[in-house]
PDB file of C-alpha atoms in Angstrom:
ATOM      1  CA  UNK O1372       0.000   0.000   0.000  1.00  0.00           C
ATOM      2  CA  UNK O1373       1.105   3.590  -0.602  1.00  0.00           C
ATOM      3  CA  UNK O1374       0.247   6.833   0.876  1.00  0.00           C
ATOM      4  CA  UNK O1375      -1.801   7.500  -1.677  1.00  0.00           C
ATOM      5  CA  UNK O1376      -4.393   4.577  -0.985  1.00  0.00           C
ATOM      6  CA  UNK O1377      -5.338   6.581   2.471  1.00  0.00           C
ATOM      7  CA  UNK O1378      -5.702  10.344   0.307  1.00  0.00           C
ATOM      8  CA  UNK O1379      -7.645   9.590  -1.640  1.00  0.00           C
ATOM      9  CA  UNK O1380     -11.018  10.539  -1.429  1.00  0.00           C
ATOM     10  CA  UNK O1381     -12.767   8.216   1.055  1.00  0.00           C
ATOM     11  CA  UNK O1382     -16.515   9.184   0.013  1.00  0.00           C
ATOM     12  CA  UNK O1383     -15.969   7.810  -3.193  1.00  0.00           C
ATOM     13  CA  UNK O1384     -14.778   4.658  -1.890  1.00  0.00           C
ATOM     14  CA  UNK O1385     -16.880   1.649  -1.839  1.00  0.00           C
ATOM     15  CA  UNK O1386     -17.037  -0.333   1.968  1.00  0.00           C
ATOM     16  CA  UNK O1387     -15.233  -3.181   1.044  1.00  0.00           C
ATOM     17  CA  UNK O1388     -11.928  -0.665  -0.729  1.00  0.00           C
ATOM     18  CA  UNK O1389     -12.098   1.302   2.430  1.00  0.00           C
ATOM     19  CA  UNK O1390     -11.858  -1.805   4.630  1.00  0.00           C
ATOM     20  CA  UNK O1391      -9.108  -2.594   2.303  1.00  0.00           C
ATOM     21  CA  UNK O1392      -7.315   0.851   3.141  1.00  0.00           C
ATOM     22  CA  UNK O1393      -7.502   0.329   6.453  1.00  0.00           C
ATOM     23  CA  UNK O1394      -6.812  -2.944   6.880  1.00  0.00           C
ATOM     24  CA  UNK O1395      -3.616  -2.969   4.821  1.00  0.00           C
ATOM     25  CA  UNK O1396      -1.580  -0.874   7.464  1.00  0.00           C
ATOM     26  CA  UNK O1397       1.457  -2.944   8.084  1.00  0.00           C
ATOM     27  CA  UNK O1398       3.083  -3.947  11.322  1.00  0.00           C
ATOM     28  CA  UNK O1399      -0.263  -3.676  13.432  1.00  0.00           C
ATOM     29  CA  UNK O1400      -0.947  -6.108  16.087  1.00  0.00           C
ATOM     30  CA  UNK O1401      -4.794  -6.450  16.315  1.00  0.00           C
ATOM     31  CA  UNK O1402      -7.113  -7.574  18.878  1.00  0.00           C
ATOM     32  CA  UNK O1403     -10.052  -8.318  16.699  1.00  0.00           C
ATOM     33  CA  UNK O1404     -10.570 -10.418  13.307  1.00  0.00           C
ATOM     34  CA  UNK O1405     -11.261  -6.983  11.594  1.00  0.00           C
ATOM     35  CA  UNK O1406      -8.388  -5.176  12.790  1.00  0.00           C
ATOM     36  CA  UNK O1407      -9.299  -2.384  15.171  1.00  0.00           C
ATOM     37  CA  UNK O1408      -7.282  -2.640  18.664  1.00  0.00           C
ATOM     38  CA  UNK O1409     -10.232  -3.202  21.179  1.00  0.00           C
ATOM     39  CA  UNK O1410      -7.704  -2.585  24.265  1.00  0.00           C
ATOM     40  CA  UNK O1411      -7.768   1.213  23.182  1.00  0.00           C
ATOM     41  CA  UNK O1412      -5.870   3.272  26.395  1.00  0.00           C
ATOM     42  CA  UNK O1413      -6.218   0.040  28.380  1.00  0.00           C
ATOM     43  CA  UNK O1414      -9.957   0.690  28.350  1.00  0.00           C
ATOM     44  CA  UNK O1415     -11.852  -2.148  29.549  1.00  0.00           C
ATOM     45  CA  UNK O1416     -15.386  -1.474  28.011  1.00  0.00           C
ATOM     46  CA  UNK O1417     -14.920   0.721  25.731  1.00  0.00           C
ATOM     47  CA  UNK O1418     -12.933   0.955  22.180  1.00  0.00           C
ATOM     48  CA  UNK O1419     -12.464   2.940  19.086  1.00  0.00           C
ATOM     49  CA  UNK O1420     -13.094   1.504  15.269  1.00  0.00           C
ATOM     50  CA  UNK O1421     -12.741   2.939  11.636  1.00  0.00           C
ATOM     51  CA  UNK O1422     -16.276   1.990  10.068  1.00  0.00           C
ATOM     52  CA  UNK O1423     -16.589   1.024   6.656  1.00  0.00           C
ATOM     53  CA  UNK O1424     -20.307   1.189   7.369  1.00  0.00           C
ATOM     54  CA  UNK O1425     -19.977   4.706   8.968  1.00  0.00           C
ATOM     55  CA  UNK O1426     -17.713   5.617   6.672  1.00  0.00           C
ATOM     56  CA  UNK O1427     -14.943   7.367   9.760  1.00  0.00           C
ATOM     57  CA  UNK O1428     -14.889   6.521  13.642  1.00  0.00           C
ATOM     58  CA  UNK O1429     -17.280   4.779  15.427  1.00  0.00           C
ATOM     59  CA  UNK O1430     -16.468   4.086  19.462  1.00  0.00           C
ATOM     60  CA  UNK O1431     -17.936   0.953  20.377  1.00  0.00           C
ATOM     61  CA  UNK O1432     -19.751   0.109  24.009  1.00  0.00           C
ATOM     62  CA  UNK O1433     -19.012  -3.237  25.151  1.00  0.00           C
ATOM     63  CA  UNK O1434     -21.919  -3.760  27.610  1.00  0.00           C
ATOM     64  CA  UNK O1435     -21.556  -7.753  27.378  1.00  0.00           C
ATOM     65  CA  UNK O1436     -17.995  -8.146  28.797  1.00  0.00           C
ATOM     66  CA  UNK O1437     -19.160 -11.658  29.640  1.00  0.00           C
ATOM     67  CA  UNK O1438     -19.944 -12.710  26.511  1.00  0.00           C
ATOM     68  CA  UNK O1439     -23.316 -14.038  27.051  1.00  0.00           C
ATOM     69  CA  UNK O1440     -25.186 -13.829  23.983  1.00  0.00           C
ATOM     70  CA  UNK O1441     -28.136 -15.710  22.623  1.00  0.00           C
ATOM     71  CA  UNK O1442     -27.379 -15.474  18.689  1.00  0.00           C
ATOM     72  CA  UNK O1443     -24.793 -17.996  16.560  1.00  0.00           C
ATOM     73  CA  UNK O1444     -24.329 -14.169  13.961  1.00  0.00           C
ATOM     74  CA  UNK O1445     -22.343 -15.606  10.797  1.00  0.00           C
ATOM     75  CA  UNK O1446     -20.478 -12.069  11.062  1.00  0.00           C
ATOM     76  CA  UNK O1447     -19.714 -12.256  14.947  1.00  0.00           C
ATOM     77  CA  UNK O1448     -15.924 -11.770  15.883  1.00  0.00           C
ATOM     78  CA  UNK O1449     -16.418 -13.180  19.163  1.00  0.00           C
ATOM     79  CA  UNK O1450     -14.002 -15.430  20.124  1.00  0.00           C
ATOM     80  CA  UNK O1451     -16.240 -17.277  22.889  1.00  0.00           C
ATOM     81  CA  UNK O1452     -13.120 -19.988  23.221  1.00  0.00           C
ATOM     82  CA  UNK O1453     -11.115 -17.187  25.106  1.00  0.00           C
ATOM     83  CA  UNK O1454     -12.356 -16.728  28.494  1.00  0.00           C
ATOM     84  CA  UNK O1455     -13.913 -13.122  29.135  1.00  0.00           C
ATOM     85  CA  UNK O1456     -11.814 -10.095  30.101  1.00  0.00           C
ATOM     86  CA  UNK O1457     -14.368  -8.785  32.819  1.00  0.00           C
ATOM     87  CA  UNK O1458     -17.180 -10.640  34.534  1.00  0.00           C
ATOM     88  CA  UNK O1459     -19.781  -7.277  34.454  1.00  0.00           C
ATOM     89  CA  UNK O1460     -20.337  -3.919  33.288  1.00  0.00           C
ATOM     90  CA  UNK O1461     -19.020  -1.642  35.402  1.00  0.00           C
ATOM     91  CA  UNK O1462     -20.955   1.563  35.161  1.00  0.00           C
ATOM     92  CA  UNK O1463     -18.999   4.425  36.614  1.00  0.00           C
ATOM     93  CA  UNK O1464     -15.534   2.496  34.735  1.00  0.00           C
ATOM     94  CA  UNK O1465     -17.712   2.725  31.587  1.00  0.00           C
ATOM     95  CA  UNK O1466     -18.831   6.454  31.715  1.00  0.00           C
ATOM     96  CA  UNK O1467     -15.509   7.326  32.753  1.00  0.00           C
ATOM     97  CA  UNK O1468     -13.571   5.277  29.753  1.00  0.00           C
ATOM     98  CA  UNK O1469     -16.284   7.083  27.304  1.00  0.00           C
ATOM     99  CA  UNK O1470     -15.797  10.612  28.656  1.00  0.00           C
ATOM    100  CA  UNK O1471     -11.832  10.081  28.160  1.00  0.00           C
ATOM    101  CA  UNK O1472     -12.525   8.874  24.700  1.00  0.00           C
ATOM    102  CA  UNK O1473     -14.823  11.265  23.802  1.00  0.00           C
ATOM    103  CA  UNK O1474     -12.417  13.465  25.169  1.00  0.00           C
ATOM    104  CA  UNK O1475      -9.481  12.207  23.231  1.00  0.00           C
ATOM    105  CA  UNK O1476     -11.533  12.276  19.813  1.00  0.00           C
ATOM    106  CA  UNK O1477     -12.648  16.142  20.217  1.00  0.00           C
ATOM    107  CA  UNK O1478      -9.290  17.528  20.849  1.00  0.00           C
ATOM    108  CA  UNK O1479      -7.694  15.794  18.164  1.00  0.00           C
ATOM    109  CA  UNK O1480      -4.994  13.727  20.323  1.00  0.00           C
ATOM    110  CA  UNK O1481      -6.561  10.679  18.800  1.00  0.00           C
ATOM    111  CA  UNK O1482      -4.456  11.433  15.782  1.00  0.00           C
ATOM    112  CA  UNK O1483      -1.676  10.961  17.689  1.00  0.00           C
ATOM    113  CA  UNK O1484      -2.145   7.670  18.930  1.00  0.00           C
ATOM    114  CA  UNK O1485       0.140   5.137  16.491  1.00  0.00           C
ATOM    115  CA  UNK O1486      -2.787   2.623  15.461  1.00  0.00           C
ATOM    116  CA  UNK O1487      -4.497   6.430  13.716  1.00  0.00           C
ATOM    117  CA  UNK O1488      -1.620   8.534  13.175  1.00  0.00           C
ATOM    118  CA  UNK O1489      -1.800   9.189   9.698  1.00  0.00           C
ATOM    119  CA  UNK O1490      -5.319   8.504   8.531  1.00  0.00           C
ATOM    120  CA  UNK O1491      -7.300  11.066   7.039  1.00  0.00           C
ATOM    121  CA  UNK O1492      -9.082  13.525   9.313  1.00  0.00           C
ATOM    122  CA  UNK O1493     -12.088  12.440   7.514  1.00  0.00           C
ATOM    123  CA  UNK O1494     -11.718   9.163   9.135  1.00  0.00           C
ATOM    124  CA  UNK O1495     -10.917  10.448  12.622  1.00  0.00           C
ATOM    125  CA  UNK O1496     -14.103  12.379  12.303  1.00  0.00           C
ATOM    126  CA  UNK O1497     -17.168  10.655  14.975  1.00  0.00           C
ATOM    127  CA  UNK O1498     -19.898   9.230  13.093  1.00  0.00           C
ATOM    128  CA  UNK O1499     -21.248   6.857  15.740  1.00  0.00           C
ATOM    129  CA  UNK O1500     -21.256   5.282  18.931  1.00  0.00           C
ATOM    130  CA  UNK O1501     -22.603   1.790  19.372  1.00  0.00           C
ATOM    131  CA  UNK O1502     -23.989  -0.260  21.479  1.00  0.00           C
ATOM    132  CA  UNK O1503     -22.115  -3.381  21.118  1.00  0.00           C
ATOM    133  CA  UNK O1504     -20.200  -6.457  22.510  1.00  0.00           C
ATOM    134  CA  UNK O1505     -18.989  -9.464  23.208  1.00  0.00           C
ATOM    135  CA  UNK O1506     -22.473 -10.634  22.734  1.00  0.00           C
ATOM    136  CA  UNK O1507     -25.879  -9.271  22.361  1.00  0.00           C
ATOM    137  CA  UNK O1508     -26.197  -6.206  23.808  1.00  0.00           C
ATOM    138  CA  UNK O1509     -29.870  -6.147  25.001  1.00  0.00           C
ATOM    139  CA  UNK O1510     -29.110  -9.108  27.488  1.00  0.00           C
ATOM    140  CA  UNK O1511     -26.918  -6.527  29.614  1.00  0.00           C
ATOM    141  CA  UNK O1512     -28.857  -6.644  32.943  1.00  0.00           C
ATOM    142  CA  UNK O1513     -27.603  -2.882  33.390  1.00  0.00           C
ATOM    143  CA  UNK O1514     -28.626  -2.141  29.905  1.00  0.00           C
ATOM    144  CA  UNK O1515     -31.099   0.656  30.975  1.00  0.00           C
ATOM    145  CA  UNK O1516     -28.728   2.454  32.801  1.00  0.00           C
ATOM    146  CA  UNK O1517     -26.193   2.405  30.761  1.00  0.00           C
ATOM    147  CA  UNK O1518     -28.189   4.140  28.014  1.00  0.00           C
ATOM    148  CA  UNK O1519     -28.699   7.043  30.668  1.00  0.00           C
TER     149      UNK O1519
END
């Protein structure tokens, strides 16, 4: 890949070339199947992902740490053979791991950090946040609160 791939324009670029752009960054140790570190400043629920789909950043939610989940998804990057990181959603850890982030993303330091040094501002721009996880997010017994 050359510099080139990540200028040009990224509207014009279909999901499955963008996944390509990103994807092809060399000497990147990932945490996921799809390449996006989900250990993002040693946060434990929360991470940071360039989204084809969204077309720039996305931070994800984990609110099933656990990995209890209830669907077999053909697209899931769970690997339920590892045991779980945490045991529960941790509320106050949560908010505060999604303030920091939030925090890091609107002052630009994000840009900084090695895994997105380099990538377009377009792409460092926050489209989303999700509610995700290591399974289905619903069956979070805290899922209520942590939508407040």
């Amino acid at each position: 890949m050359n510099k080139t791939d990540l200028e040009e324009p990224i509207a014009a670029a279909s999901a499955p070339e963008l996944n390509r752009r990103i994807l092809a960054r060399p000497n990147q140790v990932y945490d996921t199947a799809f390449g996006c570190p989900r250990n993002f400043l040693n946060n434990r629920f929360i991470y940071v992902v360039i989204s084809a789909r969204a077309r720039g950043l996305s931070i994800g939610v984990n609110l099933n740490p656990d990995k209890h989940c209830n669907f077999h998804c053909a697209y899931c990057e769970v690997n339920f053979a590892e045991p779980p990181r945490e045991t529960a959603l941790d509320l106050a850890v949560m908010a505060d791991e999604l303030a920091h982030t939030l925090a890091w993303v609107h002052t630009g330091k994000l840009a900084e950090h090695p895994f997105y040094h380099g990538l377009p501002a377009e792409l460092l721009r926050l489209r989303q946040v999700n509610l995700s996880g290591d399974g289905e997010p619903t069956l979070c017994p805290h899922f209520v609160e942590a939508l407040q």
